Amino acid sequence: MPSHALKRSTLLALCACVLAAQSMVAAINLLIPQLGSSSLHPSHSEMLWMVDAYVIVFAGLLIPAGALGDRYGRKGALLTGLALFAAGAATSALASSPALLIAGRGLSGAGAALITPATMSIMMHLAAPERRAQAMASWTLALGLGGLAGNLGGGLVGQFLNWRALFAVMVPLAALLAITVAFTTPRTDRAPGNNPDPLGALLLTTGLIAVLFGIIEGPVYGWGSPRILGAFAAGAVLVALFTVHALRSPAPLFDPRVLSSSRLRSATLGMATGFFGLFALFYVNSQYLQVVKGYNAALTGIAIAPLPLGMALAQKLAARWAGRPRGVIGVGLALIGVGLLGASTATAGTSYWSYACWLLVISFGTGLSMPALTIGVVSSLPAHQTGLGSGLGTSAREIGAALGVAVTGTVLAAHPGLPHGMGPALRTVAIVVLAATALVVAGYGGRTRTRTAAPSGPERALSPSARS
C-alpha cells in the first residue's frame, strides 16, 4: 500500500474509533452517584473498580496490543478491538452484579487497547510524510473530542436516563464503526519478523497493571499502605524481569535499548506530562462546576467544550511547524502549565467565561504539542514497529493521566474541601508540568528527519531518527 493512500474517509473512520474508545475513560465518572444508588448496590471498593477497570486494562495492554497489530495486521487488530469493545459494553449494559459490570469494563478496555495503537499506526503507514503532522493533529483532536463526548454523554445519561443506556448505545456504535472501517480502511503491510513474545508481553503487561493500580489507588488506601507499596514493588520487579528477558531474547517484544534515544525518552516524558496536566484538570473540573458553581450534570458536560475547541484551533499551527518540534513541544507544554496556574485562581465568584479562557489555553497547548510528541515517539522506532511505538506513546499518556488524577486527589485530600484544595492542587500540578517541560525541551533534538526505510538486523534496536 503506498504511503500516501490516507483518504479523508479513512481518516474520519479512524478518528471516530479513537473518539469512541477515549470517551469511555471519563463517561462513567459522571454516573457515580446513580451507580451508587442503583440495584447493583456496589461497595466502595467495587465502585472504584467500575471506574478504574477500563483504564487499568486499557493502559496495561497497549504495548503488546500494538505489537500484535504490527505482527498480524493492524486492520484486523482494529476490527477485533471494536468487537471486544462492543462485547464489553453489552456485558456492562446487562450486568446484574458489580462483578459483571467490572468485567465488562475490563473487556471494553482490552478492546480499546487494540483500537488506539492500530488507528495511529494505520495513519502513519498510509499518510505521505508531509501529511503525517496533520494526521496526528486530527488524531489528537479525536482524543480531545472523546473526552468531551464522554463528559457530555455521561452527564446527559446521568441527568435524563438510566446508567445502562451509556453502555447500550456503545454496542451499535461499535458495530457501525466496524462496518465503516471494513469499507474505508485498506490493509497495511504486516511485519512478520515482529515477535509477539508471549512471556515478555505477560511480564510487561502485569508490571504496568501493578504500577497503574498503585498510582490509581494510592490516594484511596494511602501511599505508604502495604497494598500500594506491594503493588509498586511487584510492578518494579516485573518490569525489571521483562528488561532482562528482552535483552537476552533473540526476538523480544521490543528492545529496551531503544530507550537510549534521548528523543524517544523526551517525547515519552512529554506525552506523560501533557496528560498529567490535562487529567488533573479533568479531575477537578466536573467537581468545580457542579459543587462550587452549582451546574447540573448535563450542563457540566457542555461546559468542558473549550477543551476540544482549543485543540482544533491548534491543528494548523501544529502541522505548519511540524519541522520544528522542539519549539512547538516546549510552547505547547508550557501553555498547559500556565493554563493550570490560571485555572487554580478560580473561585465561586469567578465567571464561567474567565474560567473557560484558561481551559482554552490548556487545550491549545495540548493540541500544539501532542502531534509532534506522537510523531517523535513513533519515528524513533523502526517503520515496521509503528504499532508498538503507538502503544508505547499511548501508555505514557495513560500513566501520566493516572498520575495527574492521583496527585490532584492526594493534594485535595489534605484540605477541608474542594474550594480550599483546588487552587493548591492545580498549582502543584502546574509546577510539575513546567519543570518536566524544561527536561523535555533539554532532551529533545532539533528538526524532524523523515524516516524512509525500516532498519533491520543490527540496526533494528535503534533507528537513525532515534539517534538524533
CSV table of N, CA, C and O in Angstrom, one decimal, residues 178-297:
chain,number,residue,atom,x,y,z
A,178,ALA,N,-17.2,-0.6,12.9
A,178,ALA,CA,-16.5,-1.8,12.3
A,178,ALA,C,-16.9,-1.9,10.8
A,178,ALA,O,-16.0,-2.1,10.0
A,179,ILE,N,-18.2,-1.6,10.5
A,179,ILE,CA,-18.6,-1.7,9.1
A,179,ILE,C,-17.9,-0.6,8.3
A,179,ILE,O,-17.4,-0.8,7.2
A,180,THR,N,-17.8,0.6,8.9
A,180,THR,CA,-17.2,1.8,8.2
A,180,THR,C,-15.7,1.5,8.0
A,180,THR,O,-15.2,1.7,6.9
A,181,VAL,N,-15.0,0.9,9.0
A,181,VAL,CA,-13.6,0.6,8.9
A,181,VAL,C,-13.4,-0.5,7.8
A,181,VAL,O,-12.5,-0.4,7.0
A,182,ALA,N,-14.3,-1.5,7.8
A,182,ALA,CA,-14.1,-2.6,6.8
A,182,ALA,C,-14.2,-2.0,5.4
A,182,ALA,O,-13.5,-2.5,4.5
A,183,PHE,N,-15.0,-1.0,5.1
A,183,PHE,CA,-15.1,-0.5,3.8
A,183,PHE,C,-14.2,0.7,3.4
A,183,PHE,O,-14.0,0.9,2.2
A,184,THR,N,-13.7,1.4,4.4
A,184,THR,CA,-12.9,2.6,4.1
A,184,THR,C,-11.4,2.4,4.3
A,184,THR,O,-10.6,3.2,3.8
A,185,THR,N,-11.0,1.5,5.1
A,185,THR,CA,-9.6,1.4,5.5
A,185,THR,C,-8.9,0.2,4.9
A,185,THR,O,-9.3,-0.9,5.0
A,186,PRO,N,-7.9,0.5,4.1
A,186,PRO,CA,-7.1,-0.6,3.5
A,186,PRO,C,-6.2,-1.3,4.5
A,186,PRO,O,-5.9,-0.7,5.5
A,187,ARG,N,-5.8,-2.4,4.1
A,187,ARG,CA,-4.8,-3.2,4.9
A,187,ARG,C,-3.4,-2.6,4.7
A,187,ARG,O,-3.1,-2.2,3.6
A,188,THR,N,-2.6,-2.6,5.7
A,188,THR,CA,-1.2,-2.2,5.6
A,188,THR,C,-0.3,-3.4,5.6
A,188,THR,O,-0.7,-4.5,6.1
A,189,ASP,N,0.9,-3.2,5.2
A,189,ASP,CA,1.9,-4.3,5.2
A,189,ASP,C,2.1,-4.8,6.6
A,189,ASP,O,2.3,-4.0,7.6
A,190,ARG,N,2.1,-6.1,6.8
A,190,ARG,CA,2.4,-6.7,8.1
A,190,ARG,C,3.9,-6.7,8.3
A,190,ARG,O,4.7,-6.5,7.4
A,191,ALA,N,4.3,-7.0,9.5
A,191,ALA,CA,5.8,-7.1,9.9
A,191,ALA,C,6.0,-8.5,10.4
A,191,ALA,O,6.0,-8.7,11.6
A,192,PRO,N,6.1,-9.5,9.5
A,192,PRO,CA,6.2,-10.9,10.0
A,192,PRO,C,7.4,-11.2,10.9
A,192,PRO,O,7.4,-12.1,11.6
A,193,GLY,N,8.4,-10.3,10.8
A,193,GLY,CA,9.6,-10.5,11.6
A,193,GLY,C,9.3,-10.2,13.1
A,193,GLY,O,10.1,-10.5,13.9
A,194,ASN,N,8.3,-9.4,13.3
A,194,ASN,CA,8.0,-9.0,14.7
A,194,ASN,C,7.5,-10.2,15.5
A,194,ASN,O,6.7,-11.0,15.1
A,195,ASN,N,8.0,-10.3,16.7
A,195,ASN,CA,7.6,-11.4,17.6
A,195,ASN,C,6.7,-11.0,18.7
A,195,ASN,O,7.1,-10.1,19.5
A,196,PRO,N,5.5,-11.5,18.8
A,196,PRO,CA,4.6,-11.1,19.9
A,196,PRO,C,5.2,-11.4,21.3
A,196,PRO,O,4.8,-10.7,22.3
A,197,ASP,N,6.1,-12.3,21.4
A,197,ASP,CA,6.9,-12.6,22.7
A,197,ASP,C,5.9,-12.8,23.8
A,197,ASP,O,5.8,-11.9,24.7
A,198,PRO,N,5.2,-13.9,23.9
A,198,PRO,CA,4.2,-14.1,25.0
A,198,PRO,C,4.7,-13.8,26.4
A,198,PRO,O,4.1,-13.2,27.2
A,199,LEU,N,5.9,-14.4,26.7
A,199,LEU,CA,6.5,-14.2,28.1
A,199,LEU,C,6.8,-12.7,28.3
A,199,LEU,O,6.4,-12.2,29.4
A,200,GLY,N,7.4,-12.0,27.4
A,200,GLY,CA,7.7,-10.6,27.5
A,200,GLY,C,6.4,-9.8,27.7
A,200,GLY,O,6.4,-8.9,28.5
A,201,ALA,N,5.4,-10.1,26.8
A,201,ALA,CA,4.1,-9.4,26.9
A,201,ALA,C,3.5,-9.6,28.3
A,201,ALA,O,2.9,-8.6,28.9
A,202,LEU,N,3.5,-10.8,28.8
A,202,LEU,CA,3.0,-11.1,30.1
A,202,LEU,C,3.7,-10.3,31.2
A,202,LEU,O,3.0,-9.7,32.1
A,203,LEU,N,5.0,-10.3,31.2
A,203,LEU,CA,5.8,-9.6,32.2
A,203,LEU,C,5.5,-8.1,32.2
A,203,LEU,O,5.3,-7.5,33.2
A,204,LEU,N,5.6,-7.6,31.0
A,204,LEU,CA,5.4,-6.1,30.9
A,204,LEU,C,4.0,-5.7,31.2
A,204,LEU,O,3.7,-4.7,31.9
A,205,THR,N,3.0,-6.5,30.7
A,205,THR,CA,1.6,-6.1,31.0
A,205,THR,C,1.2,-6.2,32.5
A,205,THR,O,0.7,-5.2,33.0
A,206,THR,N,1.6,-7.3,33.1
A,206,THR,CA,1.3,-7.4,34.6
A,206,THR,C,2.1,-6.3,35.4
A,206,THR,O,1.6,-5.8,36.4
A,207,GLY,N,3.3,-6.0,34.9
A,207,GLY,CA,4.1,-5.0,35.6
A,207,GLY,C,3.4,-3.6,35.5
A,207,GLY,O,3.3,-2.9,36.5
A,208,LEU,N,3.0,-3.3,34.3
A,208,LEU,CA,2.3,-2.0,34.1
A,208,LEU,C,1.0,-1.9,34.9
A,208,LEU,O,0.6,-0.9,35.5
A,209,ILE,N,0.2,-3.0,34.9
A,209,ILE,CA,-1.0,-3.1,35.6
A,209,ILE,C,-0.8,-2.9,37.1
A,209,ILE,O,-1.5,-2.1,37.8
A,210,ALA,N,0.3,-3.5,37.6
A,210,ALA,CA,0.6,-3.3,39.0
A,210,ALA,C,0.9,-1.9,39.4
A,210,ALA,O,0.5,-1.3,40.4
A,211,VAL,N,1.8,-1.3,38.5
A,211,VAL,CA,2.1,0.1,38.7
A,211,VAL,C,0.9,1.1,38.6
A,211,VAL,O,0.7,2.0,39.5
A,212,LEU,N,0.1,0.8,37.6
A,212,LEU,CA,-1.1,1.6,37.5
A,212,LEU,C,-2.1,1.5,38.7
A,212,LEU,O,-2.7,2.4,39.1
A,213,PHE,N,-2.2,0.2,39.1
A,213,PHE,CA,-3.0,0.0,40.3
A,213,PHE,C,-2.5,0.9,41.5
A,213,PHE,O,-3.3,1.5,42.2
A,214,GLY,N,-1.2,0.8,41.7
A,214,GLY,CA,-0.6,1.6,42.8
A,214,GLY,C,-0.9,3.1,42.6
A,214,GLY,O,-1.2,3.8,43.6
A,215,ILE,N,-0.7,3.6,41.4
A,215,ILE,CA,-0.9,5.0,41.1
A,215,ILE,C,-2.4,5.4,41.4
A,215,ILE,O,-2.7,6.4,42.1
A,216,ILE,N,-3.3,4.6,40.8
A,216,ILE,CA,-4.7,5.0,40.9
A,216,ILE,C,-5.3,4.8,42.3
A,216,ILE,O,-6.1,5.7,42.7
A,217,GLU,N,-4.9,3.8,43.0
A,217,GLU,CA,-5.5,3.5,44.3
A,217,GLU,C,-4.7,4.1,45.4
A,217,GLU,O,-5.1,4.1,46.6
A,218,GLY,N,-3.5,4.7,45.1
A,218,GLY,CA,-2.7,5.3,46.2
A,218,GLY,C,-3.4,6.3,47.1
A,218,GLY,O,-3.3,6.3,48.3
A,219,PRO,N,-4.1,7.3,46.5
A,219,PRO,CA,-4.9,8.2,47.3
A,219,PRO,C,-6.0,7.6,48.2
A,219,PRO,O,-6.3,8.2,49.2
A,220,VAL,N,-6.5,6.4,47.7
A,220,VAL,CA,-7.6,5.8,48.4
A,220,VAL,C,-7.0,5.0,49.7
A,220,VAL,O,-7.5,5.2,50.8
A,221,TYR,N,-6.0,4.2,49.4
A,221,TYR,CA,-5.5,3.3,50.5
A,221,TYR,C,-4.3,4.0,51.3
A,221,TYR,O,-4.0,3.5,52.4
A,222,GLY,N,-3.8,5.0,50.8
A,222,GLY,CA,-2.6,5.7,51.4
A,222,GLY,C,-1.3,5.2,50.7
A,222,GLY,O,-1.1,4.0,50.4
A,223,TRP,N,-0.5,6.2,50.4
A,223,TRP,CA,0.7,5.9,49.6
A,223,TRP,C,1.7,5.0,50.3
A,223,TRP,O,2.5,4.3,49.7
A,224,GLY,N,1.6,5.0,51.7
A,224,GLY,CA,2.5,4.1,52.5
A,224,GLY,C,1.9,2.8,52.9
A,224,GLY,O,2.5,2.0,53.7
A,225,SER,N,0.7,2.5,52.4
A,225,SER,CA,0.0,1.3,52.8
A,225,SER,C,0.7,0.1,52.2
A,225,SER,O,1.3,0.1,51.1
A,226,PRO,N,0.6,-1.1,52.9
A,226,PRO,CA,1.2,-2.3,52.3
A,226,PRO,C,0.7,-2.7,51.0
A,226,PRO,O,1.5,-3.2,50.1
A,227,ARG,N,-0.6,-2.5,50.7
A,227,ARG,CA,-1.2,-2.8,49.4
A,227,ARG,C,-0.5,-2.0,48.3
A,227,ARG,O,-0.2,-2.5,47.2
A,228,ILE,N,-0.4,-0.7,48.5
A,228,ILE,CA,0.2,0.2,47.5
A,228,ILE,C,1.7,0.0,47.3
A,228,ILE,O,2.2,-0.1,46.2
A,229,LEU,N,2.4,-0.1,48.4
A,229,LEU,CA,3.8,-0.4,48.3
A,229,LEU,C,4.1,-1.7,47.6
A,229,LEU,O,5.0,-1.9,46.8
A,230,GLY,N,3.2,-2.7,48.0
A,230,GLY,CA,3.4,-4.1,47.3
A,230,GLY,C,3.1,-4.0,45.8
A,230,GLY,O,3.8,-4.7,45.1
A,231,ALA,N,2.1,-3.2,45.4
A,231,ALA,CA,1.9,-3.0,44.0
A,231,ALA,C,3.0,-2.4,43.3
A,231,ALA,O,3.4,-2.9,42.2
A,232,PHE,N,3.6,-1.4,43.9
A,232,PHE,CA,4.8,-0.7,43.2
A,232,PHE,C,6.0,-1.7,43.2
A,232,PHE,O,6.7,-1.7,42.2
A,233,ALA,N,6.2,-2.4,44.3
A,233,ALA,CA,7.3,-3.3,44.3
A,233,ALA,C,7.1,-4.4,43.2
A,233,ALA,O,8.1,-4.8,42.5
A,234,ALA,N,5.9,-5.0,43.2
A,234,ALA,CA,5.6,-6.0,42.2
A,234,ALA,C,5.8,-5.5,40.8
A,234,ALA,O,6.4,-6.1,39.9
A,235,GLY,N,5.3,-4.3,40.5
A,235,GLY,CA,5.5,-3.7,39.2
A,235,GLY,C,7.0,-3.5,38.8
A,235,GLY,O,7.4,-3.8,37.7
A,236,ALA,N,7.8,-3.0,39.8
A,236,ALA,CA,9.2,-2.8,39.5
A,236,ALA,C,9.9,-4.1,39.2
A,236,ALA,O,10.7,-4.2,38.3
A,237,VAL,N,9.6,-5.1,40.0
A,237,VAL,CA,10.2,-6.4,39.8
A,237,VAL,C,9.8,-7.0,38.4
A,237,VAL,O,10.7,-7.5,37.6
A,238,LEU,N,8.5,-6.9,38.0
A,238,LEU,CA,8.1,-7.5,36.8
A,238,LEU,C,8.7,-6.7,35.6
A,238,LEU,O,9.1,-7.3,34.6
A,239,VAL,N,8.7,-5.4,35.7
A,239,VAL,CA,9.3,-4.6,34.6
A,239,VAL,C,10.8,-4.9,34.5
A,239,VAL,O,11.4,-5.0,33.4
A,240,ALA,N,11.5,-5.1,35.6
A,240,ALA,CA,12.9,-5.5,35.6
A,240,ALA,C,13.1,-6.8,35.0
A,240,ALA,O,14.0,-7.0,34.2
A,241,LEU,N,12.2,-7.8,35.3
A,241,LEU,CA,12.3,-9.1,34.7
A,241,LEU,C,12.1,-9.0,33.2
A,241,LEU,O,12.7,-9.7,32.4
A,242,PHE,N,11.1,-8.2,32.8
A,242,PHE,CA,10.9,-8.0,31.3
A,242,PHE,C,12.2,-7.5,30.7
A,242,PHE,O,12.5,-7.9,29.6
A,243,THR,N,12.8,-6.5,31.3
A,243,THR,CA,14.0,-5.9,30.7
A,243,THR,C,15.1,-7.0,30.5
A,243,THR,O,15.8,-7.1,29.5
A,244,VAL,N,15.3,-7.8,31.6
A,244,VAL,CA,16.3,-8.8,31.5
A,244,VAL,C,16.0,-9.8,30.4
A,244,VAL,O,16.8,-10.2,29.6
A,245,HIS,N,14.7,-10.2,30.4
A,245,HIS,CA,14.2,-11.2,29.3
A,245,HIS,C,14.4,-10.6,27.9
A,245,HIS,O,14.9,-11.3,27.0
A,246,ALA,N,14.1,-9.3,27.7
A,246,ALA,CA,14.1,-8.7,26.4
A,246,ALA,C,15.6,-8.6,25.9
A,246,ALA,O,15.9,-8.8,24.7
A,247,LEU,N,16.5,-8.3,26.9
A,247,LEU,CA,17.9,-8.1,26.5
A,247,LEU,C,18.5,-9.5,26.1
A,247,LEU,O,19.5,-9.5,25.3
A,248,ARG,N,18.0,-10.5,26.6
A,248,ARG,CA,18.5,-11.9,26.3
A,248,ARG,C,17.8,-12.6,25.2
A,248,ARG,O,18.4,-13.5,24.6
A,249,SER,N,16.6,-12.1,24.9
A,249,SER,CA,15.8,-12.8,23.9
A,249,SER,C,16.3,-12.4,22.5
A,249,SER,O,16.6,-11.3,22.2
A,250,PRO,N,16.3,-13.4,21.5
A,250,PRO,CA,16.7,-13.0,20.2
A,250,PRO,C,15.6,-12.3,19.5
A,250,PRO,O,15.8,-11.6,18.4
A,251,ALA,N,14.3,-12.4,19.9
A,251,ALA,CA,13.2,-11.7,19.3
A,251,ALA,C,12.3,-11.2,20.4
A,251,ALA,O,11.2,-11.7,20.6
A,252,PRO,N,12.6,-10.1,21.1
A,252,PRO,CA,11.8,-9.6,22.2
A,252,PRO,C,10.6,-8.8,21.7
A,252,PRO,O,10.5,-8.4,20.5
A,253,LEU,N,9.7,-8.6,22.6
A,253,LEU,CA,8.5,-7.7,22.3
A,253,LEU,C,9.0,-6.4,21.8
A,253,LEU,O,8.5,-5.9,20.8
A,254,PHE,N,9.9,-5.8,22.5
A,254,PHE,CA,10.7,-4.6,22.0
A,254,PHE,C,12.0,-4.6,22.7
A,254,PHE,O,12.1,-5.0,23.8
A,255,ASP,N,13.0,-4.0,22.1
A,255,ASP,CA,14.4,-3.9,22.6
A,255,ASP,C,14.5,-2.7,23.5
A,255,ASP,O,14.3,-1.6,23.1
A,256,PRO,N,14.7,-2.9,24.8
A,256,PRO,CA,14.8,-1.8,25.8
A,256,PRO,C,15.9,-0.8,25.4
A,256,PRO,O,15.8,0.4,25.9
A,257,ARG,N,16.8,-1.2,24.6
A,257,ARG,CA,17.9,-0.3,24.2
A,257,ARG,C,17.4,0.9,23.4
A,257,ARG,O,18.1,1.9,23.2
A,258,VAL,N,16.2,0.8,22.8
A,258,VAL,CA,15.7,1.9,22.1
A,258,VAL,C,15.5,3.1,23.0
A,258,VAL,O,15.5,4.3,22.5
A,259,LEU,N,15.4,2.9,24.3
A,259,LEU,CA,15.2,4.0,25.2
A,259,LEU,C,16.5,4.8,25.4
A,259,LEU,O,16.6,5.8,26.2
A,260,SER,N,17.6,4.3,24.8
A,260,SER,CA,18.9,5.1,24.8
A,260,SER,C,18.7,6.3,24.0
A,260,SER,O,19.6,7.2,24.0
A,261,SER,N,17.7,6.4,23.1
A,261,SER,CA,17.4,7.6,22.3
A,261,SER,C,16.9,8.7,23.2
A,261,SER,O,15.8,8.6,23.8
A,262,SER,N,17.6,9.8,23.2
A,262,SER,CA,17.1,11.0,24.0
A,262,SER,C,15.8,11.5,23.5
A,262,SER,O,15.0,12.0,24.2
A,263,ARG,N,15.6,11.4,22.2
A,263,ARG,CA,14.4,11.9,21.6
A,263,ARG,C,13.2,11.1,22.0
A,263,ARG,O,12.1,11.6,22.4
A,264,LEU,N,13.4,9.8,22.0
A,264,LEU,CA,12.3,8.9,22.4
A,264,LEU,C,11.9,9.1,23.9
A,264,LEU,O,10.8,9.2,24.3
A,265,ARG,N,13.0,9.2,24.8
A,265,ARG,CA,12.7,9.4,26.2
A,265,ARG,C,12.0,10.7,26.4
A,265,ARG,O,11.1,10.8,27.2
A,266,SER,N,12.5,11.8,25.7
A,266,SER,CA,11.9,13.1,25.9
A,266,SER,C,10.5,13.1,25.4
A,266,SER,O,9.6,13.7,26.0
A,267,ALA,N,10.2,12.5,24.2
A,267,ALA,CA,8.9,12.5,23.7
A,267,ALA,C,7.9,11.8,24.6
A,267,ALA,O,6.8,12.2,24.8
A,268,THR,N,8.4,10.6,25.1
A,268,THR,CA,7.5,9.8,26.0
A,268,THR,C,7.2,10.6,27.3
A,268,THR,O,6.1,10.7,27.8
A,269,LEU,N,8.3,11.3,27.9
A,269,LEU,CA,8.0,12.1,29.0
A,269,LEU,C,7.1,13.3,28.7
A,269,LEU,O,6.2,13.6,29.5
A,270,GLY,N,7.2,13.8,27.5
A,270,GLY,CA,6.4,14.9,27.1
A,270,GLY,C,4.9,14.5,27.0
A,270,GLY,O,4.0,15.2,27.5
A,271,MET,N,4.6,13.3,26.5
A,271,MET,CA,3.3,12.8,26.4
A,271,MET,C,2.7,12.6,27.8
A,271,MET,O,1.5,12.9,28.0
A,272,ALA,N,3.5,12.0,28.6
A,272,ALA,CA,3.0,11.8,30.0
A,272,ALA,C,2.8,13.1,30.7
A,272,ALA,O,1.8,13.2,31.4
A,273,THR,N,3.6,14.1,30.5
A,273,THR,CA,3.5,15.4,31.1
A,273,THR,C,2.2,16.1,30.7
A,273,THR,O,1.4,16.6,31.5
A,274,GLY,N,1.9,16.1,29.4
A,274,GLY,CA,0.7,16.7,28.9
A,274,GLY,C,-0.5,16.2,29.5
A,274,GLY,O,-1.4,16.9,29.9
A,275,PHE,N,-0.6,14.8,29.5
A,275,PHE,CA,-1.8,14.2,30.0
A,275,PHE,C,-1.9,14.2,31.6
A,275,PHE,O,-3.0,14.2,32.1
A,276,PHE,N,-0.7,14.4,32.2
A,276,PHE,CA,-0.7,14.6,33.6
A,276,PHE,C,-1.4,15.9,34.0
A,276,PHE,O,-2.3,15.9,34.9
A,277,GLY,N,-1.1,16.9,33.3
A,277,GLY,CA,-1.8,18.2,33.5
A,277,GLY,C,-3.3,18.2,33.1
A,277,GLY,O,-4.1,18.7,33.8
A,278,LEU,N,-3.5,17.6,31.9
A,278,LEU,CA,-4.9,17.6,31.4
A,278,LEU,C,-5.9,16.8,32.3
A,278,LEU,O,-7.0,17.3,32.5
A,279,PHE,N,-5.4,15.6,32.8
A,279,PHE,CA,-6.4,14.8,33.6
A,279,PHE,C,-6.4,15.3,35.0
A,279,PHE,O,-7.4,15.1,35.7
A,280,ALA,N,-5.4,16.1,35.5
A,280,ALA,CA,-5.6,16.7,36.7
A,280,ALA,C,-6.7,17.8,36.6
A,280,ALA,O,-7.5,17.9,37.5
A,281,LEU,N,-6.7,18.5,35.5
A,281,LEU,CA,-7.8,19.4,35.3
A,281,LEU,C,-9.2,18.7,35.2
A,281,LEU,O,-10.2,19.1,35.8
A,282,PHE,N,-9.2,17.6,34.4
A,282,PHE,CA,-10.5,16.8,34.3
A,282,PHE,C,-11.0,16.4,35.7
A,282,PHE,O,-12.2,16.4,35.9
A,283,TYR,N,-10.1,16.0,36.6
A,283,TYR,CA,-10.5,15.5,37.9
A,283,TYR,C,-11.2,16.6,38.7
A,283,TYR,O,-12.2,16.3,39.4
A,284,VAL,N,-10.7,17.8,38.7
A,284,VAL,CA,-11.3,18.9,39.5
A,284,VAL,C,-12.4,19.6,38.7
A,284,VAL,O,-13.3,20.3,39.3
A,285,ASN,N,-12.4,19.6,37.4
A,285,ASN,CA,-13.3,20.4,36.6
A,285,ASN,C,-14.7,20.1,36.9
A,285,ASN,O,-15.5,21.0,37.1
A,286,SER,N,-15.1,18.8,36.8
A,286,SER,CA,-16.5,18.5,37.0
A,286,SER,C,-17.0,18.8,38.4
A,286,SER,O,-18.1,19.3,38.7
A,287,GLN,N,-16.1,18.6,39.4
A,287,GLN,CA,-16.4,18.9,40.8
A,287,GLN,C,-16.5,20.4,41.0
A,287,GLN,O,-17.5,20.9,41.7
A,288,TYR,N,-15.7,21.2,40.4
A,288,TYR,CA,-15.7,22.6,40.5
A,288,TYR,C,-17.0,23.1,39.9
A,288,TYR,O,-17.8,24.0,40.5
A,289,LEU,N,-17.4,22.7,38.7
A,289,LEU,CA,-18.6,23.2,38.0
A,289,LEU,C,-19.8,22.7,38.8
A,289,LEU,O,-20.8,23.5,38.8
A,290,GLN,N,-19.9,21.5,39.3
A,290,GLN,CA,-21.1,21.0,40.0
A,290,GLN,C,-21.2,21.5,41.4
A,290,GLN,O,-22.2,22.0,41.9
A,291,VAL,N,-20.1,21.3,42.2
A,291,VAL,CA,-20.1,21.6,43.6
A,291,VAL,C,-20.0,23.1,43.9
A,291,VAL,O,-20.7,23.6,44.7
A,292,VAL,N,-19.1,23.8,43.2
A,292,VAL,CA,-18.8,25.2,43.5
A,292,VAL,C,-19.7,26.1,42.7
A,292,VAL,O,-20.3,27.0,43.2
A,293,LYS,N,-19.9,25.8,41.4
A,293,LYS,CA,-20.7,26.7,40.5
A,293,LYS,C,-22.2,26.3,40.5
A,293,LYS,O,-23.0,27.1,40.1
A,294,GLY,N,-22.5,25.0,40.9
A,294,GLY,CA,-23.9,24.6,41.0
A,294,GLY,C,-24.5,24.2,39.7
A,294,GLY,O,-25.7,24.1,39.6
A,295,TYR,N,-23.7,23.8,38.7
A,295,TYR,CA,-24.2,23.3,37.5
A,295,TYR,C,-24.7,21.9,37.6
A,295,TYR,O,-24.2,21.1,38.4
A,296,ASN,N,-25.7,21.5,36.8
A,296,ASN,CA,-26.2,20.1,36.8
A,296,ASN,C,-25.2,19.3,35.9
A,296,ASN,O,-24.3,19.8,35.3
A,297,ALA,N,-25.5,17.9,35.9
A,297,ALA,CA,-24.5,17.0,35.2
A,297,ALA,C,-24.5,17.3,33.7
A,297,ALA,O,-23.4,17.3,33.1
